[in-house]
XYZ file of C-alpha atoms in Angstrom:
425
model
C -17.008 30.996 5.872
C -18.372 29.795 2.299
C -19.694 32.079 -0.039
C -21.101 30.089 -3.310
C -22.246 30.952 -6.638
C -25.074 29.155 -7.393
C -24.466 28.703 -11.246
C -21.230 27.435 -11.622
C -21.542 25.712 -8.320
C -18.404 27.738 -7.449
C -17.644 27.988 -3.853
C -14.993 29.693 -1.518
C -13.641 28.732 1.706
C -12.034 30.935 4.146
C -9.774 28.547 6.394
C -8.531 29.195 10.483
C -4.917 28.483 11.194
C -5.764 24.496 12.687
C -8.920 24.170 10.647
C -9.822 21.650 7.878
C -12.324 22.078 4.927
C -14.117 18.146 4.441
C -16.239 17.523 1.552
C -17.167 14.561 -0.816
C -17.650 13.831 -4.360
C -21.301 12.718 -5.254
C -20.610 8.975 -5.995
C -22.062 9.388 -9.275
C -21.238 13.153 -10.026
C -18.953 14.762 -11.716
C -15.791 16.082 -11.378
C -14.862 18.603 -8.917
C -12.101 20.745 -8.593
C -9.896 22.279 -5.837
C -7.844 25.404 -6.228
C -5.905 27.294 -3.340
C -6.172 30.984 -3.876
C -3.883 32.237 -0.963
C -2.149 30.907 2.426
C -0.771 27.531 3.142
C -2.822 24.294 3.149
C -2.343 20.254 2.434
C -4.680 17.320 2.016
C -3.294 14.114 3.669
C 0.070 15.704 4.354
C 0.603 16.464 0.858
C 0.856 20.131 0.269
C -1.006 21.921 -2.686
C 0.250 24.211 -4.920
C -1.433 27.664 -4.913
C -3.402 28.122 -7.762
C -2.766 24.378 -9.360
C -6.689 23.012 -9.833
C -6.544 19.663 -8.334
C -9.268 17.165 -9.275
C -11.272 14.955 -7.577
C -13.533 12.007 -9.136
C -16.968 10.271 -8.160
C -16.813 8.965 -4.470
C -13.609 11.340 -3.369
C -13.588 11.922 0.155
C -11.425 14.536 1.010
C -9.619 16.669 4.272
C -8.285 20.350 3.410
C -6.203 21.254 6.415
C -4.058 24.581 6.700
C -1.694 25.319 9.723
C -2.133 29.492 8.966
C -5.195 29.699 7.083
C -5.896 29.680 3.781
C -8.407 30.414 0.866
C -9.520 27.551 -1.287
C -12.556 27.607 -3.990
C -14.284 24.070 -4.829
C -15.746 24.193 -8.298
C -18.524 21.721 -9.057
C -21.255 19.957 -7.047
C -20.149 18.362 -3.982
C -22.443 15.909 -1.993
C -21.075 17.856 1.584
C -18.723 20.599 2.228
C -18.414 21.966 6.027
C -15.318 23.645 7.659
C -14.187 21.591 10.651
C -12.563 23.303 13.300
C -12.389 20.219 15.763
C -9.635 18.147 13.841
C -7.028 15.435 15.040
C -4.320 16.641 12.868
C -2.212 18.526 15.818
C -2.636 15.172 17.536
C -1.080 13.500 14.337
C 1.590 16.020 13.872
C 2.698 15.540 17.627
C 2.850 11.810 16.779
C 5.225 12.452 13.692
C 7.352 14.816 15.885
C 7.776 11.968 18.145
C 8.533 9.508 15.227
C 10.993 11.758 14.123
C 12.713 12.340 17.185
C 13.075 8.519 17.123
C 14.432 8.787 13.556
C 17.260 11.501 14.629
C 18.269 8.846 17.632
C 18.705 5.974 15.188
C 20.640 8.455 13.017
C 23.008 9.837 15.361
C 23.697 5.786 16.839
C 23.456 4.152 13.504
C 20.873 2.119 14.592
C 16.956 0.710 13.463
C 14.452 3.751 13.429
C 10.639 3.761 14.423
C 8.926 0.842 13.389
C 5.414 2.023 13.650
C 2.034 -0.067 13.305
C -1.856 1.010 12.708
C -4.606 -0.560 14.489
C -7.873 -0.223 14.825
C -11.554 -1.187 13.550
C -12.560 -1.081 9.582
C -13.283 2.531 8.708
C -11.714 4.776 11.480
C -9.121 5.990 8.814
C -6.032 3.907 9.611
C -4.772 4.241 5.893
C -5.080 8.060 5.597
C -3.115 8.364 8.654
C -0.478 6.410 7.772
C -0.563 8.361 4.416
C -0.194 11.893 6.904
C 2.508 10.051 8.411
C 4.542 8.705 5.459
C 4.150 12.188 3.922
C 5.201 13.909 7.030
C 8.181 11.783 6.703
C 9.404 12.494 3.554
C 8.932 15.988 3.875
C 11.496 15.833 6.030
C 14.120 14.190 3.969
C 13.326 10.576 4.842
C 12.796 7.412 3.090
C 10.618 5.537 5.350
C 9.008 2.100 4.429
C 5.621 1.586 4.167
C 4.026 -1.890 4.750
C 0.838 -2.343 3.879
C -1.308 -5.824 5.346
C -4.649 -4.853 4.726
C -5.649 -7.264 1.990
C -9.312 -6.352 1.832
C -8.423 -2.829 0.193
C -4.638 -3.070 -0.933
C -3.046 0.005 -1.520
C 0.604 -1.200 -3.093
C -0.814 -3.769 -5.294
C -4.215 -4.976 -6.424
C -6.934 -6.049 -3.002
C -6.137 -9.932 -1.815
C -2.406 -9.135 -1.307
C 0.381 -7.605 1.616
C 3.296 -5.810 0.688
C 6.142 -3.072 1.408
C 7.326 -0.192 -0.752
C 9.839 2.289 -0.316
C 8.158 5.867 -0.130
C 10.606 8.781 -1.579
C 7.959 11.070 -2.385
C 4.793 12.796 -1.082
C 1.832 10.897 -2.571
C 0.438 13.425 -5.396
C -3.167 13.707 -4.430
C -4.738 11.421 -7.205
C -2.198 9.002 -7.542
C -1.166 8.165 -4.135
C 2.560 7.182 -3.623
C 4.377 6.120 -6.313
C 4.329 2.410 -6.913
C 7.668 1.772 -8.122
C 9.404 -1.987 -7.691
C 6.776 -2.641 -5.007
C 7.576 -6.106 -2.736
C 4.169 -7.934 -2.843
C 3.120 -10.974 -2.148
C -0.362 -12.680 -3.221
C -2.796 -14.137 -0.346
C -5.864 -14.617 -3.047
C -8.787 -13.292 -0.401
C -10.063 -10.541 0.423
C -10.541 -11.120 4.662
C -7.513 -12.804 6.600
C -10.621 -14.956 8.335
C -10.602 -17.107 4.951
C -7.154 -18.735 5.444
C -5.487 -17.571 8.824
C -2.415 -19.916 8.696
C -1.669 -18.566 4.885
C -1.685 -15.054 6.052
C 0.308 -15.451 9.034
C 2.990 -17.416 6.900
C 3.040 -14.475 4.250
C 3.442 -11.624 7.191
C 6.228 -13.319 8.742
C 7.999 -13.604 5.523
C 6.930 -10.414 4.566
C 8.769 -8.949 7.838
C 11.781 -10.797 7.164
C 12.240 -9.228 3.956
C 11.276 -5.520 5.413
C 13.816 -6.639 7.934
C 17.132 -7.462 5.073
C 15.814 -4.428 2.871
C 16.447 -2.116 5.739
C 19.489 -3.187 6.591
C 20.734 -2.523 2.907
C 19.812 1.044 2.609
C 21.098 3.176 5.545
C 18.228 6.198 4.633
C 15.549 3.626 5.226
C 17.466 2.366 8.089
C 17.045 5.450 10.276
C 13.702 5.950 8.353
C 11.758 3.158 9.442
C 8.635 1.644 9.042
C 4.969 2.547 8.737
C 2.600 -0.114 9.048
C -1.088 -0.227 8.101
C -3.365 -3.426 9.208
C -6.902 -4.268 8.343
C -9.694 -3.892 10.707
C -10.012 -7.669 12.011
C -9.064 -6.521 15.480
C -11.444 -9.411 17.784
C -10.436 -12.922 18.735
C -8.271 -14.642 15.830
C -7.341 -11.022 14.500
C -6.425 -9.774 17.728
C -3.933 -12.459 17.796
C -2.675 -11.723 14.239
C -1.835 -7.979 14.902
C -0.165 -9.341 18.496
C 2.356 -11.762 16.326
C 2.444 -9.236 13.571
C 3.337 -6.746 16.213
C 6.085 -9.497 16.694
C 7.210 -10.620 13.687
C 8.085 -6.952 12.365
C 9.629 -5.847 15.742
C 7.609 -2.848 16.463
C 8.274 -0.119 18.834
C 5.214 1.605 18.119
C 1.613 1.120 18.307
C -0.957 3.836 17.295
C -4.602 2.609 17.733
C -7.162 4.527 16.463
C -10.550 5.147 17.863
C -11.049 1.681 20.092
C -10.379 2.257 23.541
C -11.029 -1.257 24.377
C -8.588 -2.520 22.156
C -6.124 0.189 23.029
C -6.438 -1.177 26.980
C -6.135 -4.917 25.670
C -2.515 -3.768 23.909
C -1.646 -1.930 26.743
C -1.715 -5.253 29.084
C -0.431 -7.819 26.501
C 2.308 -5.300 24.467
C 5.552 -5.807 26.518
C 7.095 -2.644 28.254
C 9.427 -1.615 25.776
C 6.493 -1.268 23.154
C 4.629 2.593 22.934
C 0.944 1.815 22.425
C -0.479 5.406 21.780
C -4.229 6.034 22.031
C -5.417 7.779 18.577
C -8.591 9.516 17.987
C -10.282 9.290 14.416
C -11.283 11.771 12.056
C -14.570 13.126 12.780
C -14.814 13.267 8.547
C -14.553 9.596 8.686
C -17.354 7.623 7.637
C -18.559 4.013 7.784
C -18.584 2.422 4.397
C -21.226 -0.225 3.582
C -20.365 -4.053 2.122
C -21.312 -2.865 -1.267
C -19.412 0.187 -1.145
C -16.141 -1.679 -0.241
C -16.987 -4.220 -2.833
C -16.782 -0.833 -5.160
C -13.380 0.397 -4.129
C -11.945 -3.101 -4.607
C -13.261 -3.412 -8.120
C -11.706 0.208 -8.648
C -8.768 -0.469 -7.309
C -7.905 -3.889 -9.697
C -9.595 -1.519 -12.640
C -7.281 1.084 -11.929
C -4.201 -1.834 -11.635
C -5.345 -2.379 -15.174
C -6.323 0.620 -16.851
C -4.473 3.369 -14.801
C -6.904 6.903 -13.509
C -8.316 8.724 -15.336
C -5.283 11.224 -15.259
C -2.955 9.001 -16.096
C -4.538 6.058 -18.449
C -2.745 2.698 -18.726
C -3.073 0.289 -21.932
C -3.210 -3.328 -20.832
C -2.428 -6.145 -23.408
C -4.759 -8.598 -24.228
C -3.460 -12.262 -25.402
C -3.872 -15.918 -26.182
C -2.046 -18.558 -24.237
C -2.056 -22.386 -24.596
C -2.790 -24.006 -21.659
C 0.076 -26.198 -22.148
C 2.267 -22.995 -21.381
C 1.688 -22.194 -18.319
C 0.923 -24.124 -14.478
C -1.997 -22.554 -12.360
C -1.861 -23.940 -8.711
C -3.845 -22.800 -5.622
C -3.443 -22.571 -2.250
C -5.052 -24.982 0.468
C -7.458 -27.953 -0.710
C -10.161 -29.473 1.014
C -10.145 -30.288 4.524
C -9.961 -33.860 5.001
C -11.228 -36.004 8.090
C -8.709 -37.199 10.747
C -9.866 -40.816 9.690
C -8.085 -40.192 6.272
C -5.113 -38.312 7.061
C -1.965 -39.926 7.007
C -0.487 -40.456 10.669
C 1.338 -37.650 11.887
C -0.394 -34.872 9.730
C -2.292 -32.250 11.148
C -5.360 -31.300 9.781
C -4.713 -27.165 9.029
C -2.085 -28.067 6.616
C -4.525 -28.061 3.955
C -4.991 -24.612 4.168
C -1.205 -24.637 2.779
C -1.794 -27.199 0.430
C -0.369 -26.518 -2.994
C -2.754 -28.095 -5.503
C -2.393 -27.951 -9.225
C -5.432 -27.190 -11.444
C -6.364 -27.557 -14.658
C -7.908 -24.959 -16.213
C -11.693 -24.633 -16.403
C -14.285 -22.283 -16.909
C -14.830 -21.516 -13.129
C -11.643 -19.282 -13.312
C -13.470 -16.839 -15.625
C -12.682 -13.258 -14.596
C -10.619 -14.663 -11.466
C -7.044 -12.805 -11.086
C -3.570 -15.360 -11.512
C -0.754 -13.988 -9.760
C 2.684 -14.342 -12.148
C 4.708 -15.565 -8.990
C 8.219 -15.534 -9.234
C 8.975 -19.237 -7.941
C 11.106 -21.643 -9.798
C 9.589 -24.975 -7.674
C 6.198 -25.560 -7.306
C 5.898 -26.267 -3.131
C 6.300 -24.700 -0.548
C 8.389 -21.676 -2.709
C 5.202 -21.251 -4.620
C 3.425 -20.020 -1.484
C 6.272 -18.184 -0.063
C 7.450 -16.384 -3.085
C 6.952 -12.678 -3.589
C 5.014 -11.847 -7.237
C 5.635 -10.347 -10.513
C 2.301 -8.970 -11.076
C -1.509 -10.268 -12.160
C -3.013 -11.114 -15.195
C -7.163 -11.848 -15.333
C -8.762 -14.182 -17.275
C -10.868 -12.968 -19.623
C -11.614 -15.914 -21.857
C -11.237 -19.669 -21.829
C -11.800 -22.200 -24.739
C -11.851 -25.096 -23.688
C -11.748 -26.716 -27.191
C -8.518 -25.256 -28.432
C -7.379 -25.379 -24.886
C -6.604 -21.731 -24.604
C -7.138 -18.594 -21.688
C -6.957 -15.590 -22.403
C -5.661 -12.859 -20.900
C -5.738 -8.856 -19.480
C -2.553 -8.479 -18.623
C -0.339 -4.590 -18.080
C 2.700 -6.015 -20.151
C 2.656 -7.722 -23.743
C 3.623 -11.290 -23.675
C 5.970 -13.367 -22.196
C 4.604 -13.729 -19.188
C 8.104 -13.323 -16.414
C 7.367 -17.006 -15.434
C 4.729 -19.780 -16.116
C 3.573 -20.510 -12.564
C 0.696 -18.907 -11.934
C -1.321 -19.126 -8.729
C -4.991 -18.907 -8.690
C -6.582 -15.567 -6.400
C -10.489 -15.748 -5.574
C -10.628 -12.307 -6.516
C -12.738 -11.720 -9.702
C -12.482 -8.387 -11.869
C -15.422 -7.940 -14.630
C -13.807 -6.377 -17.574
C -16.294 -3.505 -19.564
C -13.486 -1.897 -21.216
């Protein structure tokens, strides 16, 4: 039941025990605020704090659920607001008990817990779930990993990159997990489709170190992993989840929403894997090219400048181009006829090539990667952060550059992403 004042645009929920309130943010609204007035309820696994006013921004899609019922008021104007009572979140809870039980096995035999992977199409709400389940987790005392190979949105670091990060607190609701000493490594595009090999070298080194860095802390150990993937799931992508499936070890598999997919695991996943059938969110919506193209830019903005909770101050400086080496990954394919005998064609598409720069990089992110050689390493190497060009003169051969920490940059090689972030600040 909602009862609204039509003013204030003040509106209270009553919740059932297993129900979930769902509403949205008008993209270009204001601000909107959630307050829990009585009862127990979470958003995403996170519990809220009765009577804390939580606050949403422009675009905010969000999933009130309470176990025994609750009261929550929404204040400000809200592009939908419904009570659900058909919800997936038992079904999710069931999978965490399961996870869990998993955990306490590894515990008790001082062995490897669940190792747990996402699949599914784009927009079926793979990251939220692994968000319920990494919360779930911690809750509980644990200190799971969570690996993160969707490049197209990236939730560790900035979109265009994979990486892990060691989750030892619920996300806060505006924030999202805390993004302290994150591993990431740079991939420069925002689809695996645009350089297969690269990505498939960077998951399998990714894995490796997931692999050492759970073996070092015996929490995480019994913890585990949490995987999320991107929605390539057809031909060439349904091959990438199969040898990332592979190269992390999973015992796991939770696909959400595609039964076909679900059937082609089943068949190909040997025995010893779980593949667990998933249904989505029935608040989940499909988001359109330009719309993704919007949370990217957010997300590198935010990298930058912080929310608007919790504002960062980037530095802005000169630096000669005689300072620093920019490089890129994979060159132009060249013709059989001029390849030298015995190379393959794909390895140009792990080519490192040095550039010089030139005004073409305008506005494109540089990984700071933390290689000291400038092959193979430079590929292979995890990074320090970005930095985005926001000016080049070409006369006094300078760039220069948005960067979250004053100068020195931690090391001169830089590696070129084709991700491009427009600076209005």
């Amino acid at each position: 039941m909602a009862s609204e004042d039509k003013k204030e645009h003040v509106q209270e929920f009553k919740l059932d025990p297993d129900s979930e309130l769902r509403f949205e943010v008008e993209s270009k609204g204001e601000k909107v605020f959630l307050i829990l007035k009585a009862g127990f309820a979470e958003v995403f696994g996170t519990e809220l704090v009765k009577g804390k006013q939580y606050e949403f921004t422009a675009g905010a899609k969000i999933a009130v659920f309470s176990w025994q019922g609750c009261t929550v008021e929404l204040k400000g104007k809200t592009d939908v607001s419904y009570v659900a009572r058909e919800t997936p979140m038992v079904i999710y809870c069931n999978c965490h008990a399961a996870l869990e039980d998993m955990r306490c096995d590894a515990e008790k035999e001082n062995k490897r817990g669940p190792i747990a992977m996402l699949v599914g199409p784009c927009d079926v709400g793979k990251s939220t779930v692994c968000r319920i389940l990494l919360n779930y987790a911690v809750r509980m005392g644990r200190r799971p990993l969570f690996v993160d190979l969707d490049v197209g949105q990236g939730q560790i670091s900035v979109p265009g990159t994979i990486g892990a990060l060691l989750i030892e607190r619920p996300a806060s609701l505006d924030e999202g997990f805390s993004q302290e000493a994150p591993l990431v490594y740079n991939f420069g595009h925002k689809t695996p489709q645009l350089n297969s090999t690269l990505f498939n070298m960077l998951f399998t080194q990714l894995a490796n170190s997931v692999k050492e860095k759970i073996e070092t802390n015996k929490k995480t150990k019994a913890s585990g992993v949490i995987i999320n993937t991107c929605g390539w799931v057809k031909g060439e992508g349904y091959k990438h989840l199969i040898q990332a499936a592979k190269a992390f070890e999973v015992d796991v598999i939770l696909v959400l929403d595609q039964e076909r997919l679900y059937n082609e695991l089943v068949r190909d996943m040997p025995n010893f894997i779980k593949v667990v059938f998933l249904p989505k969110s029935g608040g989940v919506v499909e988001r359109s090219q330009s719309a993704r193209a919007e949370s990217r830019d957010q997300r590198i903005r935010e990298y930058f400048y912080g929310t608007p909770k919790n504002s960062a101050y980037p530095h802005s400086f000169d630096i000669k181009w005689s300072e620093i080496k920019i490089f890129k990954i994979g060159g132009p394919a060249l013709p059989d006829s001029c390849l030298p005998l015995g190379m393959k064609a794909e390895d140009h598409l792990t080519k490192v090539v040095a550039l010089t720069p030139n005004p073409g990089m305008l506005h494109h992110l540089l990984a700071v990667s933390y290689a000291t050689k400038e092959d193979e390493e430079l590929i292979l190497s995890h990074v320090a952060g970005f930095v985005c060009v926001t000016n080049i003169d070409t006369e006094r051969q300078i760039l220069t550059l948005l960067s979250p920490q004053p100068k020195p940059l931690p090391n001169n090689l830089l590696v070129l992403s084709e991700l491009q972030f427009m600076d209005s600040h």
